[in-house]
């Protein structure tokens, strides 16, 4: 993953709205340089019960199932790093480490030789957000020569370049994941998104990415209700226009001396899909 600057500071209330605006209007600007604390954070050396406890808490926040991990990944992409408290920043750092390593823990060896664990939070966050915004572009027009243009799906190229190291402690194989976590984070992001590929969607109203449950079509009840209200108002306007046309038709028949005027048929409305 190429190094990129983190996001500029925005308020917690506006974070999600600005993220959606970037997706909907494709307003991707060069971000302001982040401060060192926002882009990089160090955890203490992984020793004893303290490390195991935080590792377990991070796994509970993320989840073991691929669907839960995909949900966490999208929440992280929409997170405003500047709004985090110190405690939240520490929790997020643990979460990133835990996500990159993957769900299993029985074959994990964590030994940094007494050194702290450095996590490039801002760089990982920026890489993830840029990739999802690229996917949200949908079909894009590409020119081939002077007269030939075709549409191709937008794509996010993930070059994880990940390598693994195994060790033998005399009884079992162990995974030694520490080092640069960014390649492993990218590889795990690819894996969980592919696992949830059939349910990965962008909201048709606000273009927010989400993992659909069941027949879900919108990212939230708020968007679903907004679309239903819009359709209802459009139908009401259409009904009024239809009623006005029928009344004009009745007046025309009356002027012609026709007494038996056909009744207006009620229009059947299509049920709105999704939630």
PDB file of N, CA, C and O in Angstrom, residues 42-89:
ATOM      1  N   UNK A  42       1.673   3.869  18.577  1.00  0.00           N
ATOM      2  CA  UNK A  42       2.459   2.728  19.042  1.00  0.00           C
ATOM      3  C   UNK A  42       1.793   2.082  20.244  1.00  0.00           C
ATOM      4  O   UNK A  42       1.403   2.753  21.201  1.00  0.00           O
ATOM      5  N   UNK A  43       1.682   0.766  20.175  1.00  0.00           N
ATOM      6  CA  UNK A  43       1.207  -0.021  21.305  1.00  0.00           C
ATOM      7  C   UNK A  43       2.414  -0.535  22.088  1.00  0.00           C
ATOM      8  O   UNK A  43       3.495  -0.695  21.524  1.00  0.00           O
ATOM      9  N   UNK A  44       2.223  -0.805  23.365  1.00  0.00           N
ATOM     10  CA  UNK A  44       3.349  -1.332  24.153  1.00  0.00           C
ATOM     11  C   UNK A  44       3.738  -2.733  23.684  1.00  0.00           C
ATOM     12  O   UNK A  44       2.987  -3.381  22.958  1.00  0.00           O
ATOM     13  N   UNK A  45       4.910  -3.197  24.048  1.00  0.00           N
ATOM     14  CA  UNK A  45       5.325  -4.549  23.654  1.00  0.00           C
ATOM     15  C   UNK A  45       4.301  -5.593  24.105  1.00  0.00           C
ATOM     16  O   UNK A  45       3.708  -5.466  25.178  1.00  0.00           O
ATOM     17  N   UNK A  46       4.057  -6.621  23.274  1.00  0.00           N
ATOM     18  CA  UNK A  46       3.058  -7.649  23.622  1.00  0.00           C
ATOM     19  C   UNK A  46       3.585  -8.595  24.684  1.00  0.00           C
ATOM     20  O   UNK A  46       4.280  -9.576  24.399  1.00  0.00           O
ATOM     21  N   UNK A  47       3.263  -8.301  25.922  1.00  0.00           N
ATOM     22  CA  UNK A  47       3.738  -9.144  27.011  1.00  0.00           C
ATOM     23  C   UNK A  47       2.582  -9.504  27.940  1.00  0.00           C
ATOM     24  O   UNK A  47       1.795  -8.650  28.336  1.00  0.00           O
ATOM     25  N   UNK A  48       2.465 -10.768  28.252  1.00  0.00           N
ATOM     26  CA  UNK A  48       1.604 -11.249  29.321  1.00  0.00           C
ATOM     27  C   UNK A  48       0.122 -10.984  29.169  1.00  0.00           C
ATOM     28  O   UNK A  48      -0.424 -10.848  28.076  1.00  0.00           O
ATOM     29  N   UNK A  49      -0.551 -10.888  30.315  1.00  0.00           N
ATOM     30  CA  UNK A  49      -2.002 -10.818  30.391  1.00  0.00           C
ATOM     31  C   UNK A  49      -2.559  -9.543  29.780  1.00  0.00           C
ATOM     32  O   UNK A  49      -3.639  -9.553  29.202  1.00  0.00           O
ATOM     33  N   UNK A  50      -1.854  -8.430  29.901  1.00  0.00           N
ATOM     34  CA  UNK A  50      -2.338  -7.157  29.360  1.00  0.00           C
ATOM     35  C   UNK A  50      -2.575  -7.254  27.863  1.00  0.00           C
ATOM     36  O   UNK A  50      -3.609  -6.819  27.340  1.00  0.00           O
ATOM     37  N   UNK A  51      -1.628  -7.871  27.160  1.00  0.00           N
ATOM     38  CA  UNK A  51      -1.759  -7.992  25.714  1.00  0.00           C
ATOM     39  C   UNK A  51      -2.901  -8.940  25.348  1.00  0.00           C
ATOM     40  O   UNK A  51      -3.710  -8.649  24.471  1.00  0.00           O
ATOM     41  N   UNK A  52      -2.975 -10.086  26.026  1.00  0.00           N
ATOM     42  CA  UNK A  52      -4.024 -11.061  25.723  1.00  0.00           C
ATOM     43  C   UNK A  52      -5.411 -10.483  25.963  1.00  0.00           C
ATOM     44  O   UNK A  52      -6.345 -10.707  25.191  1.00  0.00           O
ATOM     45  N   UNK A  53      -5.570  -9.714  27.026  1.00  0.00           N
ATOM     46  CA  UNK A  53      -6.875  -9.127  27.343  1.00  0.00           C
ATOM     47  C   UNK A  53      -7.294  -8.134  26.259  1.00  0.00           C
ATOM     48  O   UNK A  53      -8.437  -8.155  25.788  1.00  0.00           O
ATOM     49  N   UNK A  54      -6.392  -7.268  25.836  1.00  0.00           N
ATOM     50  CA  UNK A  54      -6.724  -6.301  24.792  1.00  0.00           C
ATOM     51  C   UNK A  54      -6.968  -6.977  23.442  1.00  0.00           C
ATOM     52  O   UNK A  54      -7.801  -6.538  22.663  1.00  0.00           O
ATOM     53  N   UNK A  55      -6.253  -8.054  23.205  1.00  0.00           N
ATOM     54  CA  UNK A  55      -6.462  -8.811  21.977  1.00  0.00           C
ATOM     55  C   UNK A  55      -7.861  -9.408  21.946  1.00  0.00           C
ATOM     56  O   UNK A  55      -8.541  -9.413  20.917  1.00  0.00           O
ATOM     57  N   UNK A  56      -8.299  -9.945  23.062  1.00  0.00           N
ATOM     58  CA  UNK A  56      -9.636 -10.543  23.144  1.00  0.00           C
ATOM     59  C   UNK A  56     -10.721  -9.482  23.010  1.00  0.00           C
ATOM     60  O   UNK A  56     -11.742  -9.697  22.344  1.00  0.00           O
ATOM     61  N   UNK A  57     -10.533  -8.328  23.641  1.00  0.00           N
ATOM     62  CA  UNK A  57     -11.517  -7.253  23.535  1.00  0.00           C
ATOM     63  C   UNK A  57     -11.625  -6.749  22.096  1.00  0.00           C
ATOM     64  O   UNK A  57     -12.721  -6.453  21.614  1.00  0.00           O
ATOM     65  N   UNK A  58     -10.489  -6.655  21.412  1.00  0.00           N
ATOM     66  CA  UNK A  58     -10.504  -6.209  20.012  1.00  0.00           C
ATOM     67  C   UNK A  58     -11.267  -7.207  19.145  1.00  0.00           C
ATOM     68  O   UNK A  58     -12.037  -6.819  18.255  1.00  0.00           O
ATOM     69  N   UNK A  59     -11.078  -8.496  19.392  1.00  0.00           N
ATOM     70  CA  UNK A  59     -11.787  -9.515  18.612  1.00  0.00           C
ATOM     71  C   UNK A  59     -13.286  -9.438  18.855  1.00  0.00           C
ATOM     72  O   UNK A  59     -14.085  -9.638  17.938  1.00  0.00           O
ATOM     73  N   UNK A  60     -13.699  -9.122  20.078  1.00  0.00           N
ATOM     74  CA  UNK A  60     -15.127  -8.974  20.369  1.00  0.00           C
ATOM     75  C   UNK A  60     -15.702  -7.769  19.625  1.00  0.00           C
ATOM     76  O   UNK A  60     -16.843  -7.815  19.153  1.00  0.00           O
ATOM     77  N   UNK A  61     -14.947  -6.686  19.536  1.00  0.00           N
ATOM     78  CA  UNK A  61     -15.438  -5.497  18.821  1.00  0.00           C
ATOM     79  C   UNK A  61     -15.539  -5.751  17.316  1.00  0.00           C
ATOM     80  O   UNK A  61     -16.464  -5.247  16.659  1.00  0.00           O
ATOM     81  N   UNK A  62     -14.609  -6.518  16.779  1.00  0.00           N
ATOM     82  CA  UNK A  62     -14.592  -6.779  15.337  1.00  0.00           C
ATOM     83  C   UNK A  62     -15.540  -7.916  14.970  1.00  0.00           C
ATOM     84  O   UNK A  62     -16.341  -7.805  14.034  1.00  0.00           O
ATOM     85  N   UNK A  63     -15.463  -9.003  15.703  1.00  0.00           N
ATOM     86  CA  UNK A  63     -16.261 -10.194  15.406  1.00  0.00           C
ATOM     87  C   UNK A  63     -15.416 -11.278  14.751  1.00  0.00           C
ATOM     88  O   UNK A  63     -14.396 -10.998  14.108  1.00  0.00           O
ATOM     89  N   UNK A  64     -15.866 -12.512  14.884  1.00  0.00           N
ATOM     90  CA  UNK A  64     -15.145 -13.642  14.301  1.00  0.00           C
ATOM     91  C   UNK A  64     -15.622 -13.970  12.891  1.00  0.00           C
ATOM     92  O   UNK A  64     -14.838 -14.397  12.045  1.00  0.00           O
ATOM     93  N   UNK A  65     -16.925 -13.783  12.627  1.00  0.00           N
ATOM     94  CA  UNK A  65     -17.478 -14.146  11.329  1.00  0.00           C
ATOM     95  C   UNK A  65     -17.047 -13.125  10.273  1.00  0.00           C
ATOM     96  O   UNK A  65     -16.866 -11.943  10.556  1.00  0.00           O
ATOM     97  N   UNK A  66     -16.922 -13.601   9.043  1.00  0.00           N
ATOM     98  CA  UNK A  66     -16.506 -12.714   7.951  1.00  0.00           C
ATOM     99  C   UNK A  66     -17.486 -11.561   7.755  1.00  0.00           C
ATOM    100  O   UNK A  66     -17.073 -10.435   7.439  1.00  0.00           O
ATOM    101  N   UNK A  67     -18.777 -11.814   7.935  1.00  0.00           N
ATOM    102  CA  UNK A  67     -19.766 -10.743   7.777  1.00  0.00           C
ATOM    103  C   UNK A  67     -19.545  -9.647   8.815  1.00  0.00           C
ATOM    104  O   UNK A  67     -19.596  -8.455   8.488  1.00  0.00           O
ATOM    105  N   UNK A  68     -19.304 -10.049  10.064  1.00  0.00           N
ATOM    106  CA  UNK A  68     -19.050  -9.058  11.111  1.00  0.00           C
ATOM    107  C   UNK A  68     -17.762  -8.279  10.826  1.00  0.00           C
ATOM    108  O   UNK A  68     -17.684  -7.060  11.059  1.00  0.00           O
ATOM    109  N   UNK A  69     -16.761  -8.971  10.325  1.00  0.00           N
ATOM    110  CA  UNK A  69     -15.483  -8.317  10.032  1.00  0.00           C
ATOM    111  C   UNK A  69     -15.629  -7.342   8.864  1.00  0.00           C
ATOM    112  O   UNK A  69     -14.993  -6.286   8.837  1.00  0.00           O
ATOM    113  N   UNK A  70     -16.477  -7.691   7.894  1.00  0.00           N
ATOM    114  CA  UNK A  70     -16.746  -6.771   6.780  1.00  0.00           C
ATOM    115  C   UNK A  70     -17.477  -5.533   7.279  1.00  0.00           C
ATOM    116  O   UNK A  70     -17.190  -4.408   6.836  1.00  0.00           O
ATOM    117  N   UNK A  71     -18.445  -5.716   8.207  1.00  0.00           N
ATOM    118  CA  UNK A  71     -19.136  -4.568   8.803  1.00  0.00           C
ATOM    119  C   UNK A  71     -18.134  -3.653   9.512  1.00  0.00           C
ATOM    120  O   UNK A  71     -18.195  -2.429   9.369  1.00  0.00           O
ATOM    121  N   UNK A  72     -17.230  -4.252  10.284  1.00  0.00           N
ATOM    122  CA  UNK A  72     -16.228  -3.442  10.993  1.00  0.00           C
ATOM    123  C   UNK A  72     -15.363  -2.684  10.004  1.00  0.00           C
ATOM    124  O   UNK A  72     -15.037  -1.498  10.217  1.00  0.00           O
ATOM    125  N   UNK A  73     -14.977  -3.321   8.912  1.00  0.00           N
ATOM    126  CA  UNK A  73     -14.109  -2.691   7.928  1.00  0.00           C
ATOM    127  C   UNK A  73     -14.759  -1.433   7.344  1.00  0.00           C
ATOM    128  O   UNK A  73     -14.104  -0.388   7.196  1.00  0.00           O
ATOM    129  N   UNK A  74     -16.059  -1.507   7.035  1.00  0.00           N
ATOM    130  CA  UNK A  74     -16.748  -0.346   6.473  1.00  0.00           C
ATOM    131  C   UNK A  74     -16.945   0.745   7.525  1.00  0.00           C
ATOM    132  O   UNK A  74     -16.904   1.934   7.195  1.00  0.00           O
ATOM    133  N   UNK A  75     -17.163   0.345   8.771  1.00  0.00           N
ATOM    134  CA  UNK A  75     -17.262   1.351   9.836  1.00  0.00           C
ATOM    135  C   UNK A  75     -15.931   2.077  10.003  1.00  0.00           C
ATOM    136  O   UNK A  75     -15.895   3.296  10.192  1.00  0.00           O
ATOM    137  N   UNK A  76     -14.840   1.337   9.925  1.00  0.00           N
ATOM    138  CA  UNK A  76     -13.515   1.940  10.044  1.00  0.00           C
ATOM    139  C   UNK A  76     -13.257   2.905   8.891  1.00  0.00           C
ATOM    140  O   UNK A  76     -12.702   3.988   9.082  1.00  0.00           O
ATOM    141  N   UNK A  77     -13.690   2.545   7.686  1.00  0.00           N
ATOM    142  CA  UNK A  77     -13.487   3.417   6.523  1.00  0.00           C
ATOM    143  C   UNK A  77     -14.202   4.750   6.702  1.00  0.00           C
ATOM    144  O   UNK A  77     -13.725   5.786   6.226  1.00  0.00           O
ATOM    145  N   UNK A  78     -15.357   4.738   7.393  1.00  0.00           N
ATOM    146  CA  UNK A  78     -16.143   5.961   7.578  1.00  0.00           C
ATOM    147  C   UNK A  78     -15.771   6.716   8.852  1.00  0.00           C
ATOM    148  O   UNK A  78     -16.317   7.789   9.120  1.00  0.00           O
ATOM    149  N   UNK A  79     -14.834   6.190   9.625  1.00  0.00           N
ATOM    150  CA  UNK A  79     -14.464   6.796  10.900  1.00  0.00           C
ATOM    151  C   UNK A  79     -13.707   8.102  10.702  1.00  0.00           C
ATOM    152  O   UNK A  79     -12.865   8.216   9.815  1.00  0.00           O
ATOM    153  N   UNK A  80     -14.035   9.110  11.522  1.00  0.00           N
ATOM    154  CA  UNK A  80     -13.296  10.366  11.545  1.00  0.00           C
ATOM    155  C   UNK A  80     -12.201  10.242  12.598  1.00  0.00           C
ATOM    156  O   UNK A  80     -12.475  10.290  13.795  1.00  0.00           O
ATOM    157  N   UNK A  81     -10.974  10.078  12.166  1.00  0.00           N
ATOM    158  CA  UNK A  81      -9.880   9.867  13.107  1.00  0.00           C
ATOM    159  C   UNK A  81      -9.658  11.063  14.020  1.00  0.00           C
ATOM    160  O   UNK A  81      -9.281  10.909  15.181  1.00  0.00           O
ATOM    161  N   UNK A  82      -9.902  12.258  13.511  1.00  0.00           N
ATOM    162  CA  UNK A  82      -9.644  13.460  14.300  1.00  0.00           C
ATOM    163  C   UNK A  82     -10.593  13.585  15.490  1.00  0.00           C
ATOM    164  O   UNK A  82     -10.304  14.309  16.440  1.00  0.00           O
ATOM    165  N   UNK A  83     -11.740  12.902  15.436  1.00  0.00           N
ATOM    166  CA  UNK A  83     -12.729  13.023  16.510  1.00  0.00           C
ATOM    167  C   UNK A  83     -12.486  12.029  17.644  1.00  0.00           C
ATOM    168  O   UNK A  83     -13.179  12.067  18.657  1.00  0.00           O
ATOM    169  N   UNK A  84     -11.508  11.139  17.490  1.00  0.00           N
ATOM    170  CA  UNK A  84     -11.292  10.090  18.480  1.00  0.00           C
ATOM    171  C   UNK A  84     -10.613  10.625  19.733  1.00  0.00           C
ATOM    172  O   UNK A  84      -9.701  11.459  19.658  1.00  0.00           O
ATOM    173  N   UNK A  85     -11.053  10.130  20.858  1.00  0.00           N
ATOM    174  CA  UNK A  85     -10.354  10.415  22.107  1.00  0.00           C
ATOM    175  C   UNK A  85      -9.105   9.528  22.179  1.00  0.00           C
ATOM    176  O   UNK A  85      -8.911   8.628  21.363  1.00  0.00           O
ATOM    177  N   UNK A  86      -8.287   9.773  23.162  1.00  0.00           N
ATOM    178  CA  UNK A  86      -7.072   8.976  23.311  1.00  0.00           C
ATOM    179  C   UNK A  86      -7.412   7.500  23.534  1.00  0.00           C
ATOM    180  O   UNK A  86      -6.784   6.609  22.954  1.00  0.00           O
ATOM    181  N   UNK A  87      -8.423   7.234  24.363  1.00  0.00           N
ATOM    182  CA  UNK A  87      -8.816   5.848  24.629  1.00  0.00           C
ATOM    183  C   UNK A  87      -9.367   5.184  23.370  1.00  0.00           C
ATOM    184  O   UNK A  87      -9.079   4.010  23.101  1.00  0.00           O
ATOM    185  N   UNK A  88     -10.155   5.917  22.607  1.00  0.00           N
ATOM    186  CA  UNK A  88     -10.701   5.362  21.368  1.00  0.00           C
ATOM    187  C   UNK A  88      -9.600   5.098  20.354  1.00  0.00           C
ATOM    188  O   UNK A  88      -9.654   4.115  19.610  1.00  0.00           O
ATOM    189  N   UNK A  89      -8.590   5.948  20.330  1.00  0.00           N
ATOM    190  CA  UNK A  89      -7.473   5.754  19.409  1.00  0.00           C
ATOM    191  C   UNK A  89      -6.700   4.484  19.767  1.00  0.00           C
ATOM    192  O   UNK A  89      -6.284   3.716  18.887  1.00  0.00           O
TER     193      UNK A  89
END
